[in-house]
CSV table of C-alpha atoms in Angstrom, one decimal:
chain,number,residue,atom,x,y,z
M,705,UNK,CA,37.7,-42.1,9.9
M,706,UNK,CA,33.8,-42.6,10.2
M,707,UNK,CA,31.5,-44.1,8.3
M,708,UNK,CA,28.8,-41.9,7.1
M,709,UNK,CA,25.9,-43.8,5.5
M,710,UNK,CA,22.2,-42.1,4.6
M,711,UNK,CA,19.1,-43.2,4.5
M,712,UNK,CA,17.9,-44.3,1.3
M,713,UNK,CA,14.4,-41.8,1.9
M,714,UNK,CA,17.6,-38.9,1.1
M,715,UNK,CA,18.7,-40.7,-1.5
M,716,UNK,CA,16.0,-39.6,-3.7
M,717,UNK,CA,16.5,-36.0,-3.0
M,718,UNK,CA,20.4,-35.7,-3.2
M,719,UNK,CA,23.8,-38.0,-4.1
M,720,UNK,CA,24.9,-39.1,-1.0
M,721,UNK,CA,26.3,-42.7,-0.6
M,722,UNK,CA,28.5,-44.0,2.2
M,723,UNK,CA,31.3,-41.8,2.7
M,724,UNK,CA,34.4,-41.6,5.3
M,725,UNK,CA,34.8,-38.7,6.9
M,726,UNK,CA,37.5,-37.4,9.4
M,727,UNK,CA,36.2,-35.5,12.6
M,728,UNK,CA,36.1,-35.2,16.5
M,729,UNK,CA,32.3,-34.2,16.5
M,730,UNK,CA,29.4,-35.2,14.8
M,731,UNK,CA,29.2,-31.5,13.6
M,732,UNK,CA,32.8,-31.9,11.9
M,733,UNK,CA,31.9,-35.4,10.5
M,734,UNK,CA,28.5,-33.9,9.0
M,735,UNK,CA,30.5,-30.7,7.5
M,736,UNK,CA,33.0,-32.8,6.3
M,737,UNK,CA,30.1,-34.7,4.8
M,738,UNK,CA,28.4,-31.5,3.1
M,739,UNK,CA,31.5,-30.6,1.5
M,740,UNK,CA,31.6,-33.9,-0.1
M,741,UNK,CA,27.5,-33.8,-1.3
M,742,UNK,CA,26.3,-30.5,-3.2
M,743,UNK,CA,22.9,-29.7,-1.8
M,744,UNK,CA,22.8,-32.3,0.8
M,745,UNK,CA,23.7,-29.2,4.0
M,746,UNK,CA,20.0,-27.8,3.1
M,747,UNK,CA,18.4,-31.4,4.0
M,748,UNK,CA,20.4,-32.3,7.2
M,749,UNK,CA,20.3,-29.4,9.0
M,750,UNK,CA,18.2,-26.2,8.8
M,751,UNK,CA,19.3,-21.9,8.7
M,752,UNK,CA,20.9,-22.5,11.2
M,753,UNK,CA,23.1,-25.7,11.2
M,754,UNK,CA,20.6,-26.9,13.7
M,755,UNK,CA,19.8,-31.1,13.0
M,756,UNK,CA,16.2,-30.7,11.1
M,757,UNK,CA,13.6,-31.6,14.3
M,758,UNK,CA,12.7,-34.9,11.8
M,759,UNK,CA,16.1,-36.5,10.8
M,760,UNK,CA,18.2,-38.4,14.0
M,761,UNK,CA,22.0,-39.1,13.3
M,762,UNK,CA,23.0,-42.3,15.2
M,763,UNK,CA,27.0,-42.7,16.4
M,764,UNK,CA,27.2,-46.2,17.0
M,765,UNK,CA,24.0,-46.6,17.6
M,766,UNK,CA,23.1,-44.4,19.6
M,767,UNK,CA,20.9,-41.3,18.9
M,768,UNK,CA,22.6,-37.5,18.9
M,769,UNK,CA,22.2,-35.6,21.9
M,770,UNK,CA,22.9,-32.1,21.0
M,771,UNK,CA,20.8,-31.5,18.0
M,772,UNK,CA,21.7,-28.1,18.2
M,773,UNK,CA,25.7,-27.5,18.4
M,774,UNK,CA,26.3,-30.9,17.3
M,775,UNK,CA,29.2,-31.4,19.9
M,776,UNK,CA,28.3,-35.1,20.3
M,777,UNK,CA,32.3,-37.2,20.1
M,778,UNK,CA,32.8,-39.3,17.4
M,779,UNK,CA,35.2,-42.6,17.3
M,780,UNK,CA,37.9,-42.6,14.9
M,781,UNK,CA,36.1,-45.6,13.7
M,782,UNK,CA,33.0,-44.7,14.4
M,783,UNK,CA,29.6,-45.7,12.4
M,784,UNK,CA,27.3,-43.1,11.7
M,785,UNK,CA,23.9,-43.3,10.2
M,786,UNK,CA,21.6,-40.2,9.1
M,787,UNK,CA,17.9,-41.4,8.9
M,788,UNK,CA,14.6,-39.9,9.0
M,789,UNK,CA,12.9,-39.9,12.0
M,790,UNK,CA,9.3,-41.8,12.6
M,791,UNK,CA,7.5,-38.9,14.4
M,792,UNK,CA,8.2,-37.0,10.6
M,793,UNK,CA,5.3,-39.2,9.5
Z,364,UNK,CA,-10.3,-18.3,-20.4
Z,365,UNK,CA,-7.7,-20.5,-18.8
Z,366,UNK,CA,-8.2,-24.2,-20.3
Z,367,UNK,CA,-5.5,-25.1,-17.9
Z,368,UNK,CA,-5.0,-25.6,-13.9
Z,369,UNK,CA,-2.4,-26.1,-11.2
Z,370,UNK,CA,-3.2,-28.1,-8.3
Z,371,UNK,CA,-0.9,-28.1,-5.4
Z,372,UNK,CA,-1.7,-31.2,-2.8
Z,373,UNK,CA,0.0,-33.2,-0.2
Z,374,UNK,CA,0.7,-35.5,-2.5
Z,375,UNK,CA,2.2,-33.4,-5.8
Z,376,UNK,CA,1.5,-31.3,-8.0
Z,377,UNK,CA,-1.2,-31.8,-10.6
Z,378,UNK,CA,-1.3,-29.6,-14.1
Z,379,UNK,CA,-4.9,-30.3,-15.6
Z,380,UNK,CA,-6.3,-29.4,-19.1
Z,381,UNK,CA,-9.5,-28.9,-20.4
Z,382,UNK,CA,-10.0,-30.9,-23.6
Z,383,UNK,CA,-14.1,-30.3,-25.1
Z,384,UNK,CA,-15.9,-30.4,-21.6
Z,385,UNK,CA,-13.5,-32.8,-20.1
Z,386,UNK,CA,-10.8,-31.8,-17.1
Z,387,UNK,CA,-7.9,-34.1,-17.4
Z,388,UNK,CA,-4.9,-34.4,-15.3
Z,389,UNK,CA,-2.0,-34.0,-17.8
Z,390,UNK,CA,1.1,-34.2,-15.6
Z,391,UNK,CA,2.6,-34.9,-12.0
Z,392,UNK,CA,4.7,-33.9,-10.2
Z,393,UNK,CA,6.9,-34.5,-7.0
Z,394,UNK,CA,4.1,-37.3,-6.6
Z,395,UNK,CA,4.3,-38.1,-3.0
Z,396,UNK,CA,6.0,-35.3,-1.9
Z,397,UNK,CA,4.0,-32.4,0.0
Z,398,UNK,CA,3.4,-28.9,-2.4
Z,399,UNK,CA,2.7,-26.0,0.1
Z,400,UNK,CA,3.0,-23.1,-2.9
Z,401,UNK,CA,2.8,-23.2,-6.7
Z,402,UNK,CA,3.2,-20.7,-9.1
Z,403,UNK,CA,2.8,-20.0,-13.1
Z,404,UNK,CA,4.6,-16.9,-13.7
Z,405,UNK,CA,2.6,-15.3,-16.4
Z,406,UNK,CA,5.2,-13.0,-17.5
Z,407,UNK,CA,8.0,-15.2,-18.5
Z,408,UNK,CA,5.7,-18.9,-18.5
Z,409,UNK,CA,8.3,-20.0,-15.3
Z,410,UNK,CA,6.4,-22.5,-13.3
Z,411,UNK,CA,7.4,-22.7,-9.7
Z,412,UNK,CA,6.7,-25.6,-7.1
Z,413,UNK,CA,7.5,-25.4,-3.3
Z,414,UNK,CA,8.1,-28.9,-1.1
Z,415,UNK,CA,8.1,-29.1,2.3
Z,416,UNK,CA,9.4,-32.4,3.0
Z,417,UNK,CA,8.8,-32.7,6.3
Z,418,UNK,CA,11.9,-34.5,7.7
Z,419,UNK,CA,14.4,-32.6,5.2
Z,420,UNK,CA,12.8,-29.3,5.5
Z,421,UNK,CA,11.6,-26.8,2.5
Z,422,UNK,CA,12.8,-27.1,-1.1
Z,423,UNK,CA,11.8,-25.2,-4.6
Z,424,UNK,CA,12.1,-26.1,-7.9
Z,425,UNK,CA,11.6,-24.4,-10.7
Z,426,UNK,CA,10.5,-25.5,-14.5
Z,427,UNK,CA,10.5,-23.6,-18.0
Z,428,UNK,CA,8.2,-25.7,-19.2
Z,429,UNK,CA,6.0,-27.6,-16.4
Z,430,UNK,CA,7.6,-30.6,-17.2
Z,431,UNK,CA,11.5,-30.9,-16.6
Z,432,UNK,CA,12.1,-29.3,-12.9
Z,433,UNK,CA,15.2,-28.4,-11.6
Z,434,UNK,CA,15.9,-27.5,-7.6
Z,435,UNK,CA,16.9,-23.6,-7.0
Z,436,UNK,CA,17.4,-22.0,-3.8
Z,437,UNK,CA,14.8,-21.4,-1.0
Z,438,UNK,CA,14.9,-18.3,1.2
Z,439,UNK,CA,17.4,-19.0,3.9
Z,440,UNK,CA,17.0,-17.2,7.9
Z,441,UNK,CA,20.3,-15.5,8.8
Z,442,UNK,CA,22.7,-17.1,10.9
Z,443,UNK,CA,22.7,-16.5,14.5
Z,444,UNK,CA,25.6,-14.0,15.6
Z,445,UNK,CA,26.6,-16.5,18.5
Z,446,UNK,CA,26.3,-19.4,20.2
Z,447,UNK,CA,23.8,-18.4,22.5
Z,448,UNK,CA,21.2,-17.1,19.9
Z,449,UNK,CA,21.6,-20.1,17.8
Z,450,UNK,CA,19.1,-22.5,19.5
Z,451,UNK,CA,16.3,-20.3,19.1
Z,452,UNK,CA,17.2,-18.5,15.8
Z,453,UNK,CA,14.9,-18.4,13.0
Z,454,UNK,CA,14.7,-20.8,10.3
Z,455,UNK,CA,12.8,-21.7,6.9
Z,456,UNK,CA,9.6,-23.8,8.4
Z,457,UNK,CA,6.9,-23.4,5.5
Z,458,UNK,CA,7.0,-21.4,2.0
Z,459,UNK,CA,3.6,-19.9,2.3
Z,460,UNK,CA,3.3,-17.4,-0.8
Z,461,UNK,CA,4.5,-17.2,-4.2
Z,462,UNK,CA,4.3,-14.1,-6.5
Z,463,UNK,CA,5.6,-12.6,-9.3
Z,464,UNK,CA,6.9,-8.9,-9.2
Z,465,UNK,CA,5.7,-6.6,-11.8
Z,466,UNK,CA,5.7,-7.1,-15.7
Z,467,UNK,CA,8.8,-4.3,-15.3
Z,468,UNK,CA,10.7,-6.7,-13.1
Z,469,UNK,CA,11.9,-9.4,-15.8
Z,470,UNK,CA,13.0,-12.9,-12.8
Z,471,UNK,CA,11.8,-10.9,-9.9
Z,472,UNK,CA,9.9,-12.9,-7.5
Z,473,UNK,CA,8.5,-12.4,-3.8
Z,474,UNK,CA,8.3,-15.1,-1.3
Z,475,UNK,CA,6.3,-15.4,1.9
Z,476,UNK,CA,7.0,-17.6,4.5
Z,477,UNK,CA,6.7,-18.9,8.0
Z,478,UNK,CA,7.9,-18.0,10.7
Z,479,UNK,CA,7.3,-14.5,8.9
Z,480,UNK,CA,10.5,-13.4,6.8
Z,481,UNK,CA,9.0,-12.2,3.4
Z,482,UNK,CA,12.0,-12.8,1.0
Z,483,UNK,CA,12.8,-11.5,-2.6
Z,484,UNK,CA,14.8,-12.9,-6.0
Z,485,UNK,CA,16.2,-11.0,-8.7
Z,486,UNK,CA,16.8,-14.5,-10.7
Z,487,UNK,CA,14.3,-16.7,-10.9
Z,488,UNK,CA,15.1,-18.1,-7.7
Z,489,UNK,CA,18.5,-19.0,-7.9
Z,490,UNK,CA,19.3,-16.3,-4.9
Z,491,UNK,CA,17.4,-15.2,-2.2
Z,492,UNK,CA,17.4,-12.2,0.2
Z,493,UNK,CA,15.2,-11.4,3.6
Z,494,UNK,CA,13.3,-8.1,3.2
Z,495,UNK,CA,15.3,-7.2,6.6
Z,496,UNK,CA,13.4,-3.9,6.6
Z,497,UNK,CA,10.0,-6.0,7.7
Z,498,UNK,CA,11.9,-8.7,9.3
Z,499,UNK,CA,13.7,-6.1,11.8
Z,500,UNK,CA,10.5,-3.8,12.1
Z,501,UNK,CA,9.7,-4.5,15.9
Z,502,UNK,CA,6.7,-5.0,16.1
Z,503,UNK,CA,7.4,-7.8,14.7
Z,504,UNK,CA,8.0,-8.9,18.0
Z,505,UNK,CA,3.7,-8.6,19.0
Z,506,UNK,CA,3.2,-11.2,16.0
Z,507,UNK,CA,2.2,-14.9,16.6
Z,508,UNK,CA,1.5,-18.1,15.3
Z,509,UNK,CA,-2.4,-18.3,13.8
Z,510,UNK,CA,-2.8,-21.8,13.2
Z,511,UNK,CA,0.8,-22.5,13.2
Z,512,UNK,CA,3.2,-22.5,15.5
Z,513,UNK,CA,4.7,-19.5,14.3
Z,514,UNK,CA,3.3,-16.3,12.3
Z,515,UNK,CA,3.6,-16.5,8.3
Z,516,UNK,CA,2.8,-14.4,5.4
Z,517,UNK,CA,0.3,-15.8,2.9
Z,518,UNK,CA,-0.6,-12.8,0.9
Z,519,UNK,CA,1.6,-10.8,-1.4
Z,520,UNK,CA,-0.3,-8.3,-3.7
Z,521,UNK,CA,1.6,-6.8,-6.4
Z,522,UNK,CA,0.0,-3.2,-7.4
Z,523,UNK,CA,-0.4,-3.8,-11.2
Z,524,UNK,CA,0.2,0.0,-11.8
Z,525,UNK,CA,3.1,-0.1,-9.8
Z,526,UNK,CA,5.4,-2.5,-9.0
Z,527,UNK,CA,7.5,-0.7,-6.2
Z,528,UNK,CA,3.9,-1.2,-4.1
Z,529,UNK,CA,3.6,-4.6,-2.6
Z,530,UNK,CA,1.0,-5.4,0.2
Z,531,UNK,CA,1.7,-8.6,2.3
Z,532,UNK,CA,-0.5,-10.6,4.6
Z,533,UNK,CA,0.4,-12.0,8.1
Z,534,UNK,CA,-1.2,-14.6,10.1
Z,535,UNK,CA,-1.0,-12.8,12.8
Z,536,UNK,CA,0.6,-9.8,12.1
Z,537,UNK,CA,-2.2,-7.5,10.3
Z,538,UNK,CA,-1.5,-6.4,6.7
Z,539,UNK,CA,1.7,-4.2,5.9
Z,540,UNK,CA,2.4,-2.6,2.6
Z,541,UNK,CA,6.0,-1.0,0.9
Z,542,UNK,CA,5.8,1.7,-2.0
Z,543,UNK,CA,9.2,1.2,-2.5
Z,544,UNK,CA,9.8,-2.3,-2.8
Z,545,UNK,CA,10.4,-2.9,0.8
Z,546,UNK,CA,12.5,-0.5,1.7
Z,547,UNK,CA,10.2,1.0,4.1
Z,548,UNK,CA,6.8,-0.7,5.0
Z,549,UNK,CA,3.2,0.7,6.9
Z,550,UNK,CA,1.6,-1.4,9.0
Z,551,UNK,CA,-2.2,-1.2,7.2
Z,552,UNK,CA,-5.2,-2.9,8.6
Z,553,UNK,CA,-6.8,-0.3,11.0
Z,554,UNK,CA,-10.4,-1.5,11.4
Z,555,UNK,CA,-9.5,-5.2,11.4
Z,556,UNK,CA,-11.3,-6.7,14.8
Z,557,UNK,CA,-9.8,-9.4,16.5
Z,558,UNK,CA,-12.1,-11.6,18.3
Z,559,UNK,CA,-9.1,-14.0,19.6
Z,560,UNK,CA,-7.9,-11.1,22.0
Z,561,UNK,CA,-8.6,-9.4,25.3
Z,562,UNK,CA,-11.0,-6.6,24.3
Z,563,UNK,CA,-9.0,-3.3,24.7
Z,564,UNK,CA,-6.1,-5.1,21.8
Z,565,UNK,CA,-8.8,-6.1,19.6
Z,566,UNK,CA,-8.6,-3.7,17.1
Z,567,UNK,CA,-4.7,-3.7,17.7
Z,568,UNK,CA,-3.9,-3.9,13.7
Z,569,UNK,CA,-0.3,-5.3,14.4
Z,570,UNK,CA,-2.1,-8.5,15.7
Z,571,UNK,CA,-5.2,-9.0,13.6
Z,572,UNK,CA,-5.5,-12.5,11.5
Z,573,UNK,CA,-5.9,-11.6,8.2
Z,574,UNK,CA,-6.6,-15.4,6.5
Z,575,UNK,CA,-5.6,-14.2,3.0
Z,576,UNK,CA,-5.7,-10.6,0.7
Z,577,UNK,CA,-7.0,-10.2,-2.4
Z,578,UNK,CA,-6.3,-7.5,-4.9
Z,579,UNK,CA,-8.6,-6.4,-7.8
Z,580,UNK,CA,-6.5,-6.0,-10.4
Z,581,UNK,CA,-8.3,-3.4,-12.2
Z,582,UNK,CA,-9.5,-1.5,-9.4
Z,583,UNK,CA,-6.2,-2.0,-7.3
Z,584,UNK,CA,-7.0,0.3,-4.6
Z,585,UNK,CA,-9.3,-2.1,-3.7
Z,586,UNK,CA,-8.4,-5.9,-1.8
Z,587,UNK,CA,-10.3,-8.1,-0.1
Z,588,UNK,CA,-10.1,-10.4,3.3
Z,589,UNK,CA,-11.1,-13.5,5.0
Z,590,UNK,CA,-10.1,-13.0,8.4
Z,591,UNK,CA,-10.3,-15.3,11.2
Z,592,UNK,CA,-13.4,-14.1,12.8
Z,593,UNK,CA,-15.4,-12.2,9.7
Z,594,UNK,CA,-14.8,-10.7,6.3
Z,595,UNK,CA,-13.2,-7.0,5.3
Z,596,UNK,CA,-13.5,-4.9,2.4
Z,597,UNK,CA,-10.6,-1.5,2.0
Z,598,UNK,CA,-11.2,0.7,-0.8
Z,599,UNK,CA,-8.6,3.0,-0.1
Z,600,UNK,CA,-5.5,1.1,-0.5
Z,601,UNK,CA,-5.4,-0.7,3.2
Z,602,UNK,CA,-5.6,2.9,5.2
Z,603,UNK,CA,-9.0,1.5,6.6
Z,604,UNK,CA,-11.3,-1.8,6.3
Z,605,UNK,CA,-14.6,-2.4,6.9
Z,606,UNK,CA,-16.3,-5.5,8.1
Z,607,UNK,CA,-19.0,-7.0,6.4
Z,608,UNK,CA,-21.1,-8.9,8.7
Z,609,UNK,CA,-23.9,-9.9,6.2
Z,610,UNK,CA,-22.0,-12.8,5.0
Z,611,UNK,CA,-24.2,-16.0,4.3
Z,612,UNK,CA,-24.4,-18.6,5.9
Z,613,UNK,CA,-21.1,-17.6,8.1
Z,614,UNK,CA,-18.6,-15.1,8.1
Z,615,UNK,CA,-15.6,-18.3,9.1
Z,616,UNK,CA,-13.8,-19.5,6.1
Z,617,UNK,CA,-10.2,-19.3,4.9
Z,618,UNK,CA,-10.1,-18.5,1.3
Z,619,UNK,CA,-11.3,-15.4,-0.7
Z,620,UNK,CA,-11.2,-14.6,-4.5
Z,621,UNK,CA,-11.9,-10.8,-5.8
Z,622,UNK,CA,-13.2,-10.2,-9.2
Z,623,UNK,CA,-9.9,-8.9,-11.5
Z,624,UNK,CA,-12.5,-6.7,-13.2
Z,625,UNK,CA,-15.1,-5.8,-10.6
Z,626,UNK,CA,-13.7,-4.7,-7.2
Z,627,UNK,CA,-17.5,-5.3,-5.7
Z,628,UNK,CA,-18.0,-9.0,-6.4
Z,629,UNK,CA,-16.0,-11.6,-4.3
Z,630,UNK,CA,-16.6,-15.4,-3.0
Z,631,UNK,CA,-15.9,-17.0,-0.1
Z,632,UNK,CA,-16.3,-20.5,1.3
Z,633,UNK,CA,-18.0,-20.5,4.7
Z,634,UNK,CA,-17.5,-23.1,7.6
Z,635,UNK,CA,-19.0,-22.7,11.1
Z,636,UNK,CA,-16.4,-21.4,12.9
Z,637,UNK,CA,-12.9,-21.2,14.8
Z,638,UNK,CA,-14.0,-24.0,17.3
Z,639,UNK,CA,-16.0,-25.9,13.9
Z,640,UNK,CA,-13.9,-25.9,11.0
Z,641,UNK,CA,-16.6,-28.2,8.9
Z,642,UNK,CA,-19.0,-26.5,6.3
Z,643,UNK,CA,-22.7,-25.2,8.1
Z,644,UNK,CA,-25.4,-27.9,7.8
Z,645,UNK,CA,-22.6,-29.8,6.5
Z,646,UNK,CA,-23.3,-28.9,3.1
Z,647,UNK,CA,-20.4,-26.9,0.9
Z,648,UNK,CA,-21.5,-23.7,-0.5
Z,649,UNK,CA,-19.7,-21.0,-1.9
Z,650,UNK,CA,-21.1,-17.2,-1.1
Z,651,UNK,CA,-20.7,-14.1,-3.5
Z,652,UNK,CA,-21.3,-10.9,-3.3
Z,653,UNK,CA,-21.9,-8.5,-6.3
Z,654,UNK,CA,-22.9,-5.1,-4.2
Z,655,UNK,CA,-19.4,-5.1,-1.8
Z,656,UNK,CA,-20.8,-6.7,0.5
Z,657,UNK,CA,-24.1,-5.5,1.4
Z,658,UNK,CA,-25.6,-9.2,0.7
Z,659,UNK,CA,-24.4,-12.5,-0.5
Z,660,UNK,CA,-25.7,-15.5,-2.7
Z,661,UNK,CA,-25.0,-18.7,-1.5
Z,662,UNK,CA,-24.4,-21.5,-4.0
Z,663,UNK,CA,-24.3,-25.0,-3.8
Z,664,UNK,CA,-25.2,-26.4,-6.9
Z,665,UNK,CA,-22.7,-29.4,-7.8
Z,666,UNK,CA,-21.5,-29.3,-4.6
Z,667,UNK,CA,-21.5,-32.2,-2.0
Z,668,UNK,CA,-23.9,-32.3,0.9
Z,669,UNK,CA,-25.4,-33.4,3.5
Z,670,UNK,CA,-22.5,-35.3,5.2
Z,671,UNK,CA,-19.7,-33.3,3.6
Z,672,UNK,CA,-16.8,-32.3,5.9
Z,673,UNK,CA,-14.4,-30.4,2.8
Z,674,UNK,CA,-12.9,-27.5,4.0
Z,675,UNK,CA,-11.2,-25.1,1.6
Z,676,UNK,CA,-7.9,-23.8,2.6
Z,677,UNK,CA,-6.8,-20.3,2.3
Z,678,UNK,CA,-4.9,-20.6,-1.6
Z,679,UNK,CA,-7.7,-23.3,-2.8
Z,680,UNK,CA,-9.7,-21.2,-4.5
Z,681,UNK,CA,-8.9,-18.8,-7.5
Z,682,UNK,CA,-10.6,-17.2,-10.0
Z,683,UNK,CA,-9.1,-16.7,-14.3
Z,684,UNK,CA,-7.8,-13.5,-15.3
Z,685,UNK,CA,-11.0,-12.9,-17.4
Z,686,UNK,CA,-13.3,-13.4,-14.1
Z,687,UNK,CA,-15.1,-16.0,-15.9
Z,688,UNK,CA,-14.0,-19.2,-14.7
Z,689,UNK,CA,-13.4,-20.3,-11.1
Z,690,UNK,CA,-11.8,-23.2,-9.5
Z,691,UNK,CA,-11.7,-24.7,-5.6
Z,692,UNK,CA,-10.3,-27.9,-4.3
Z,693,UNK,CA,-10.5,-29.2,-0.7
Z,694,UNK,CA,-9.3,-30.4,2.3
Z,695,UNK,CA,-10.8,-34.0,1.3
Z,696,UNK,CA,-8.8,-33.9,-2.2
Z,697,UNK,CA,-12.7,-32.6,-4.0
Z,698,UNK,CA,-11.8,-30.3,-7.2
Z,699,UNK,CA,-14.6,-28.1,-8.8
Z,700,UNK,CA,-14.7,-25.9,-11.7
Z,701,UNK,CA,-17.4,-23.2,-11.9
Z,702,UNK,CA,-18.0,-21.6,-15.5
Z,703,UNK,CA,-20.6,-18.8,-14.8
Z,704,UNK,CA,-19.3,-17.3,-11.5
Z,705,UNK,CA,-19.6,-19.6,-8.7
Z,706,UNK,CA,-23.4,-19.8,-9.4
Z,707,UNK,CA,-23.1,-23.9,-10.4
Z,708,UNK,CA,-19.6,-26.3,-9.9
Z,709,UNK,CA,-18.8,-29.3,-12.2
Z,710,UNK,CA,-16.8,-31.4,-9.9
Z,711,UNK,CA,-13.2,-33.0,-11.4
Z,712,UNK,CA,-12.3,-35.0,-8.6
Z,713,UNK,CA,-12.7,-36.4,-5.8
Z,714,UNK,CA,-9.6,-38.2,-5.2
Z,715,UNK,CA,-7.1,-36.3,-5.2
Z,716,UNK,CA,-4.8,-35.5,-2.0
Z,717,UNK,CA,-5.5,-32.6,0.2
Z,718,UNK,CA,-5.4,-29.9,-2.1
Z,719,UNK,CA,-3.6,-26.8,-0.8
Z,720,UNK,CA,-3.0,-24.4,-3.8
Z,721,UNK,CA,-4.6,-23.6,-6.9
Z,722,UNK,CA,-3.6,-22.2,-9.5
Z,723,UNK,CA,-4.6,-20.8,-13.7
Z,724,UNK,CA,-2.5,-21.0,-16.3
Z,725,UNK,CA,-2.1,-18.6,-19.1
């Protein structure tokens, strides 16, 4: 399973501590990850299910490519980390 | 008069109270956090605050009694129909407007937003639904972004005699108004100008850049604008406007308050223009007119200048119920209060963050 941890700046806003979640994509992982946190779709991703243009998910490191379908692969043991981005401000 | 103000800022939200001849800030709110909306529903004392967080897009909350807020829903874009539409499908960007539907519509609340979805609750917020009879109207498709990257609505005028008629305002995207609470819609700013376009679409109403409308409440056929490039006046309900090109000392500005009693006295707060977006001489003033618009007063007492660069945005300035009191706050965090019409300002502040919404209380 992966390791989905937040960044403490979405902690504020929402309950979402380190969670493992079963998936194939980033997009599964995420949903998977939604399902688990009441509210937490809504700051993640926008109308859409598109990543918000300010938060980057990392898969071991390394930043998301498709931002839009969220097709990126993830490990079975993947780490994942959901931060806000710097050009946010 | 209202002893009590709302002060949405990049920063939070601010309540302040008047106690003898004193403004105090009372409470916070979402300190840190940027407010783009804020609103005290005076029918059912709701108060309602709208974030946009930047990295984790818009949120509202909502509070019976200003001080315990809880989050609700926020108007939400459909989903694209397939893959292909979904990277360029809408989504929520900016809650822009706030108001309350009429004293016959007990929760009922309209929300404006960019990229130009106007959106209505029956409960307080807790659901949202896109007016899809303006969102699918296509000349939709003709609007654009005026200072944003996408076109928004910042106005929302309730009729006071009758709720079913709502007029919105679009930056840029003219002025449109329903009778029967947007089921149908008219597009209504014929005689706007457009200075921003090739010369045969200027008066083009579907495109015009209508900063903000005002309604007078007791004279409701009757609203106000600052446009981009110059005031208008309708007095027929939005069929036709009518620039005013005596404004003092510029006709550039962003907000505009109408008198609730008097549909012929209005204030503005000039800058120098499009290209200079900094008060003329430097000096903030605030202009009224008392004839419609035939001449203006310009009024500076208590305000800063020379060397003042405060700009007030387009919901920074609002007037009480009982036309009385008036209240303005700037681009540099600067908070005034004027007591006898806009004629002198006691300042409040001058520290707080950029102020983008004002509001009265009861």
């Amino acid at each position: 399973m992966a390791s989905v941890q937040f960044t403490p700046h979405l902690k504020r806003h929402v309950q979402c501590d380190k969670i493992d979640i079963d998936g194939v994509t980033i997009g599964e992982v995420l949903r998977g990850a939604f399902e688990q946190y009441d509210k937490l779709r809504g700051y993640v991703v926008d109308d859409q299910g598109r990543l918000r243009q300010h938060v980057v998910v990392f898969i071991d490191g390394e930043p998301v490519k498709d931002r839009v379908h969220l097709q990126d692969s993830v490990a079975a043991d993947a780490e994942v980390y959901v931060m806000q981005a710097l050009s946010g401000g | 008069m209202s002893d009590q103000l709302f002060v949405g800022t990049r920063k939070g939200v601010f309540t302040l109270s008047k106690s003898g001849e004193e403004w105090k800030i009372t409470q916070s709110a979402f300190v840190g956090d940027n407010v783009t909306m804020f609103l005290a529903d005076q029918r059912d004392g709701w108060f309602y605050t709208a974030l946009n967080l930047g990295h984790f897009g818009c949120k509202l909350h909502r509070s019976s009694d200003g001080i315990l807020w809880e989050e609700c829903a926020v108007p939400v874009y459909p989903v694209a129909k397939d893959a292909a539409e979904k990277e360029s499908a809408a989504s929520l960007i900016e809650i822009w407007a706030l108001e309350a539907g009429g004293p016959d519509q007990d929760q009922l609340l309209w929300c404006g937003t960019i990229p130009g979805g106007l959106f209505r609750s029956a409960d307080r917020g807790t659901t949202w639904e896109l007016v899809t009879s303006l969102w699918e109207r296509e000349e939709r498709e003709q609007w654009f972004g005026g200072g944003k990257d996408h076109p928004g609505i910042h106005s929302i005028c309730v009729d006071p005699r009758d709720s079913q008629h709502v007029t919105v305002g679009v930056s840029c995207g003219g002025v449109w108004t329903t009778f029967d609470a947007g089921t149908s819609w008219e597009l209504r700013a014929s005689g706007m100008r457009a200075e921003y376009m090739p010369p045969e679409q200027a008066n083009d109403p579907n495109i015009q850049d209508p900063h903000l409308v005002v309604n007078c409440r007791e004279a409701p056929d009757c609203y106000w604008t600052q446009h981009h490039n110059g005031i208008f006046k309708t007095t027929d309900d939005g069929k036709s406007w009518h620039e005013l090109p005596n404004a003092k000392p510029s006709v550039f500005g962003f907000a505009v308050a109408v008198d609730p009693l008097d549909p012929q006295t209005a204030w503005f707060v000039p800058a120098v223009n499009d290209e200079c977006r900094v008060p003329v001489d430097n000096r903030v003033v605030v202009s009224r007119t008392t004839n419609g618009g035939k001449s203006f007063e310009v009024f500076s007492d208590g305000l800063p200048g020379p060397d003042a660069y405060d700009i007030v945005f387009r919901h920074s300035l609002a007037i009480s119920n009982n036309g009385q009191r008036l209240v303005m706050g700037s681009s540099t965090g600067s908070l005034w209060v004027s007591d006898d019409r806009g004629e002198s300002w006691q300042v409040i502040s001058t520290h707080l963050p950029q102020i983008y919404c004002v509001r009265f209380g009861q």
